[in-house]
């Protein structure tokens, strides 16, 4: 069975340009997460979806970041316009059950470099 | 979520056991203890989790102190492929927020 798939793996853009990341979770997983990971730090939660509903987006910088999960499957995270400080790895994860008993499955991440 | 404290880094030799400590003195009765690891250029992967009793799986063992204020992840026979950052995370369950990661322990394995 395929794991969580993310694309692109690497993206280099100039500041003020837009960028989008795509995530395909494991089939049947209702919960989808986007995390941000800066160099040398642990991942930080940006947004969590239950099916197509964003149930926790308190850490998402809404002035420039947006996310959507149409039809409750694939998800897209967008940054517009990108700033130098947005250079990081953007991780997508999914799960099928409550985290107390289930586990979180992560993709390989999308590494963004803003010049 | 309650906070955990882990050493920044640890070093071990290949084919020897590794004990990775985690302190969580403010753990509540409903907090589960999760361990994840992150290999270079990969996303984190689940290792093991527990509530009160010690747990074993094919990857590792989790030893939980009787007062639950600390736990230890045990890799029984480390290989070079176990070199990674290991995260100890408390989660209160109930399908609420995602996991809150700290900086973790960077495990170095010497051949």
Short mmCIF file of C-alpha atoms in Angstrom, two decimals:
data_model
loop_
_atom_site.label_atom_id
_atom_site.label_comp_id
_atom_site.label_asym_id
_atom_site.label_seq_id
_atom_site.Cartn_x
_atom_site.Cartn_y
_atom_site.Cartn_z
CA UNK A 1 0.00 0.00 0.00
CA UNK A 2 1.30 3.44 -0.92
CA UNK A 3 2.22 5.78 1.89
CA UNK A 4 1.55 9.50 2.11
CA UNK A 5 2.65 11.09 -1.15
CA UNK A 6 3.82 14.68 -1.37
CA UNK A 7 4.96 16.81 -4.26
CA UNK A 8 7.13 18.49 -5.17
CA UNK A 9 10.02 17.14 -3.07
CA UNK A 10 12.03 20.29 -3.68
CA UNK A 11 11.04 23.80 -4.73
CA UNK A 12 13.19 26.89 -5.16
CA UNK A 13 11.47 30.22 -5.72
CA UNK A 14 12.19 33.90 -5.38
CA UNK A 15 10.56 35.88 -2.60
CA UNK A 16 7.10 37.27 -3.33
CA UNK A 17 6.35 34.38 -5.69
CA UNK A 18 3.51 31.94 -4.95
CA UNK A 19 4.08 28.25 -4.23
CA UNK A 20 1.80 25.26 -3.70
CA UNK A 21 2.35 21.85 -2.15
CA UNK A 22 0.21 18.80 -2.76
CA UNK A 23 -0.51 15.85 -0.50
CA UNK A 24 -2.23 12.54 -1.13
CA UNK A 25 -2.90 10.75 2.17
CA UNK A 26 -3.13 7.02 2.74
CA UNK A 27 -6.38 5.65 1.34
CA UNK A 28 -9.14 5.68 3.92
CA UNK A 29 -7.41 8.07 6.31
CA UNK A 30 -9.90 10.74 7.35
CA UNK A 31 -7.49 12.96 9.26
CA UNK A 32 -4.86 14.98 7.43
CA UNK A 33 -2.21 17.27 8.91
CA UNK A 34 0.18 19.84 7.52
CA UNK A 35 3.34 20.47 9.54
CA UNK A 36 6.18 22.95 9.11
CA UNK A 37 9.73 21.94 10.03
CA UNK A 38 12.54 24.46 10.30
CA UNK A 39 16.15 23.31 10.25
CA UNK A 40 17.16 21.68 13.53
CA UNK A 41 13.66 21.88 14.97
CA UNK A 42 10.81 19.42 15.40
CA UNK A 43 7.75 19.66 13.15
CA UNK A 44 5.11 22.26 14.07
CA UNK A 45 1.43 21.74 13.28
CA UNK A 46 -0.07 24.21 10.81
CA UNK A 47 -3.52 22.76 10.17
CA UNK A 48 -5.54 19.60 10.76
CA UNK A 49 -8.44 18.32 8.67
CA UNK A 50 -11.15 15.86 9.59
CA UNK A 51 -12.42 14.81 6.17
CA UNK A 52 -12.88 18.11 4.30
CA UNK A 53 -13.27 20.27 7.41
CA UNK A 54 -10.37 22.24 8.88
CA UNK A 55 -10.83 21.58 12.60
CA UNK A 56 -7.62 23.23 13.84
CA UNK A 57 -5.95 26.00 11.84
CA UNK A 58 -4.93 28.20 14.75
CA UNK A 59 -1.23 27.99 13.83
CA UNK A 60 -1.70 28.73 10.13
CA UNK A 61 -0.53 32.26 9.19
CA UNK A 62 -3.67 33.19 7.33
CA UNK A 63 -2.34 36.37 5.76
CA UNK A 64 -0.23 34.41 3.31
CA UNK A 65 -0.95 30.71 3.87
CA UNK A 66 -4.05 28.85 2.75
CA UNK A 67 -5.01 25.21 2.58
CA UNK A 68 -7.83 23.16 1.19
CA UNK A 69 -8.91 19.55 1.17
CA UNK A 70 -11.58 19.17 -1.46
CA UNK A 71 -13.67 15.99 -1.26
CA UNK A 72 -11.85 15.03 1.90
CA UNK A 73 -8.96 13.28 0.17
CA UNK A 74 -6.05 15.22 -1.40
CA UNK A 75 -4.93 18.48 0.11
CA UNK A 76 -3.07 21.54 -1.11
CA UNK A 77 -1.09 24.04 0.96
CA UNK A 78 -0.40 27.40 -0.67
CA UNK A 79 1.84 30.32 0.22
CA UNK A 80 1.29 33.65 -1.50
CA UNK A 81 3.50 35.61 -1.46
CA UNK A 82 6.45 33.64 -0.12
CA UNK A 83 8.95 35.30 2.21
CA UNK A 84 12.55 34.39 2.98
CA UNK A 85 11.51 33.01 6.38
CA UNK A 86 9.20 30.49 4.76
CA UNK A 87 12.19 28.38 3.74
CA UNK A 88 11.54 25.07 5.50
CA UNK A 89 10.26 21.54 4.98
CA UNK A 90 6.49 21.18 4.71
CA UNK A 91 5.29 17.79 5.92
CA UNK A 92 1.93 16.17 5.33
CA UNK A 93 0.65 13.37 7.55
CA UNK A 94 -2.51 11.30 7.84
CA UNK A 95 -4.15 9.00 10.33
CA UNK A 96 -7.20 6.76 10.46
CA UNK A 97 -8.00 6.77 14.13
CA UNK A 98 -7.50 8.68 17.30
CA UNK A 99 -3.83 9.24 17.99
CA UNK A 100 -4.01 7.64 21.39
CA UNK A 101 -4.26 4.24 19.79
CA UNK A 102 -3.35 4.87 16.18
CA UNK A 103 -0.28 6.24 14.55
CA UNK A 104 0.51 9.19 12.35
CA UNK A 105 1.94 8.50 8.89
CA UNK A 106 4.14 11.18 7.37
CA UNK A 107 5.16 11.87 3.81
CA UNK A 108 8.76 12.62 2.86
CA UNK A 109 8.09 16.35 2.89
CA UNK A 110 8.47 19.23 0.46
CA UNK A 111 11.59 21.30 0.95
CA UNK A 112 11.06 24.97 0.08
CA UNK A 113 13.92 27.40 -0.50
CA UNK A 114 12.99 31.06 -0.91
CA UNK A 115 15.72 33.25 -2.43
CA UNK B 1 -0.01 19.01 25.84
CA UNK B 2 2.44 18.40 28.69
CA UNK B 3 6.11 19.02 28.01
CA UNK B 4 8.88 16.44 27.61
CA UNK B 5 12.63 16.80 28.17
CA UNK B 6 15.17 14.82 26.16
CA UNK B 7 18.95 15.03 25.79
CA UNK B 8 19.98 16.93 22.67
CA UNK B 9 22.18 14.09 21.46
CA UNK B 10 23.43 10.63 22.32
CA UNK B 11 26.08 8.40 20.85
CA UNK B 12 26.20 4.62 20.79
CA UNK B 13 28.06 1.82 19.09
CA UNK B 14 26.65 -0.42 16.43
CA UNK B 15 25.15 -3.73 17.64
CA UNK B 16 24.87 -2.46 21.22
CA UNK B 17 21.63 -1.60 23.06
CA UNK B 18 20.57 2.02 23.23
CA UNK B 19 18.48 3.58 25.99
CA UNK B 20 16.92 6.91 25.08
CA UNK B 21 15.51 8.75 28.11
CA UNK B 22 12.56 11.11 28.29
CA UNK B 23 11.34 13.09 31.29
CA UNK B 24 7.71 14.16 31.53
CA UNK B 25 7.17 15.17 35.13
CA UNK B 26 3.90 17.03 34.41
CA UNK B 27 2.24 14.10 32.64
CA UNK B 28 -1.46 13.70 33.34
CA UNK B 29 -3.28 10.44 33.92
CA UNK B 30 -4.73 10.39 30.41
CA UNK B 31 -1.54 11.27 28.50
CA UNK B 32 -0.19 8.61 26.17
CA UNK B 33 3.59 8.48 25.58
CA UNK B 34 4.43 8.34 21.88
CA UNK B 35 7.85 7.92 20.28
CA UNK B 36 8.61 8.85 16.71
CA UNK B 37 11.91 8.98 14.85
CA UNK B 38 13.06 10.95 11.84
CA UNK B 39 15.78 9.66 9.56
CA UNK B 40 17.73 12.17 7.47
CA UNK B 41 15.65 13.70 4.67
CA UNK B 42 12.58 11.72 5.69
CA UNK B 43 9.35 12.50 7.49
CA UNK B 44 8.95 11.26 11.06
CA UNK B 45 7.88 7.65 11.52
CA UNK B 46 6.01 6.03 14.38
CA UNK B 47 8.08 3.84 16.69
CA UNK B 48 5.95 2.89 19.68
CA UNK B 49 3.49 4.24 22.22
CA UNK B 50 2.16 3.31 25.65
CA UNK B 51 0.08 4.48 28.59
CA UNK B 52 1.15 2.71 31.77
CA UNK B 53 2.61 -0.71 30.99
CA UNK B 54 5.86 -1.45 29.20
CA UNK B 55 5.39 -2.13 25.50
CA UNK B 56 7.33 -4.14 22.95
CA UNK B 57 7.14 -4.22 19.18
CA UNK B 58 9.40 -5.22 16.33
CA UNK B 59 11.22 -1.89 16.36
CA UNK B 60 11.79 -1.18 20.02
CA UNK B 61 10.66 -1.46 23.63
CA UNK B 62 9.15 1.26 25.77
CA UNK B 63 9.81 1.19 29.49
CA UNK B 64 7.55 3.48 31.52
CA UNK B 65 8.41 4.43 35.10
CA UNK B 66 5.92 3.43 37.76
CA UNK B 67 5.05 7.08 38.48
CA UNK B 68 4.94 7.74 34.69
CA UNK B 69 7.16 10.81 35.08
CA UNK B 70 9.79 9.33 32.81
CA UNK B 71 10.14 6.73 30.09
CA UNK B 72 12.92 5.07 28.12
CA UNK B 73 12.94 3.96 24.52
CA UNK B 74 15.11 0.88 24.13
CA UNK B 75 16.69 -0.17 20.86
CA UNK B 76 17.93 -3.66 21.62
CA UNK B 77 20.66 -3.84 19.01
CA UNK B 78 21.42 -0.60 17.24
CA UNK B 79 22.38 -0.54 13.58
CA UNK B 80 23.68 2.33 11.47
CA UNK B 81 20.16 2.65 10.08
CA UNK B 82 18.91 3.64 13.54
CA UNK B 83 20.81 6.94 13.37
CA UNK B 84 18.00 9.50 13.54
CA UNK B 85 16.30 12.12 15.67
CA UNK B 86 14.02 10.47 18.24
CA UNK B 87 11.01 12.39 19.55
CA UNK B 88 9.21 11.64 22.80
CA UNK B 89 5.69 13.12 22.71
CA UNK B 90 2.79 13.22 25.16
CA UNK B 91 -0.69 13.11 23.75
CA UNK B 92 -3.92 13.40 25.67
CA UNK B 93 -5.97 11.52 23.11
CA UNK B 94 -9.59 12.12 22.18
CA UNK B 95 -8.85 12.96 18.57
CA UNK B 96 -7.87 16.52 19.40
CA UNK B 97 -4.78 18.37 18.20
CA UNK B 98 -2.00 16.82 16.22
CA UNK B 99 1.16 15.69 17.96
CA UNK B 100 3.39 18.42 19.44
CA UNK B 101 7.04 17.72 18.66
CA UNK B 102 10.01 19.03 20.64
CA UNK B 103 13.59 19.05 19.37
CA UNK B 104 14.14 15.38 20.13
CA UNK B 105 17.39 13.45 20.67
CA UNK B 106 19.86 13.15 17.84
CA UNK B 107 21.15 9.56 18.03
CA UNK B 108 24.56 8.93 16.52
CA UNK B 109 25.62 5.35 15.86
CA UNK B 110 29.31 4.60 15.58
CA UNK B 111 30.39 1.61 13.46
#
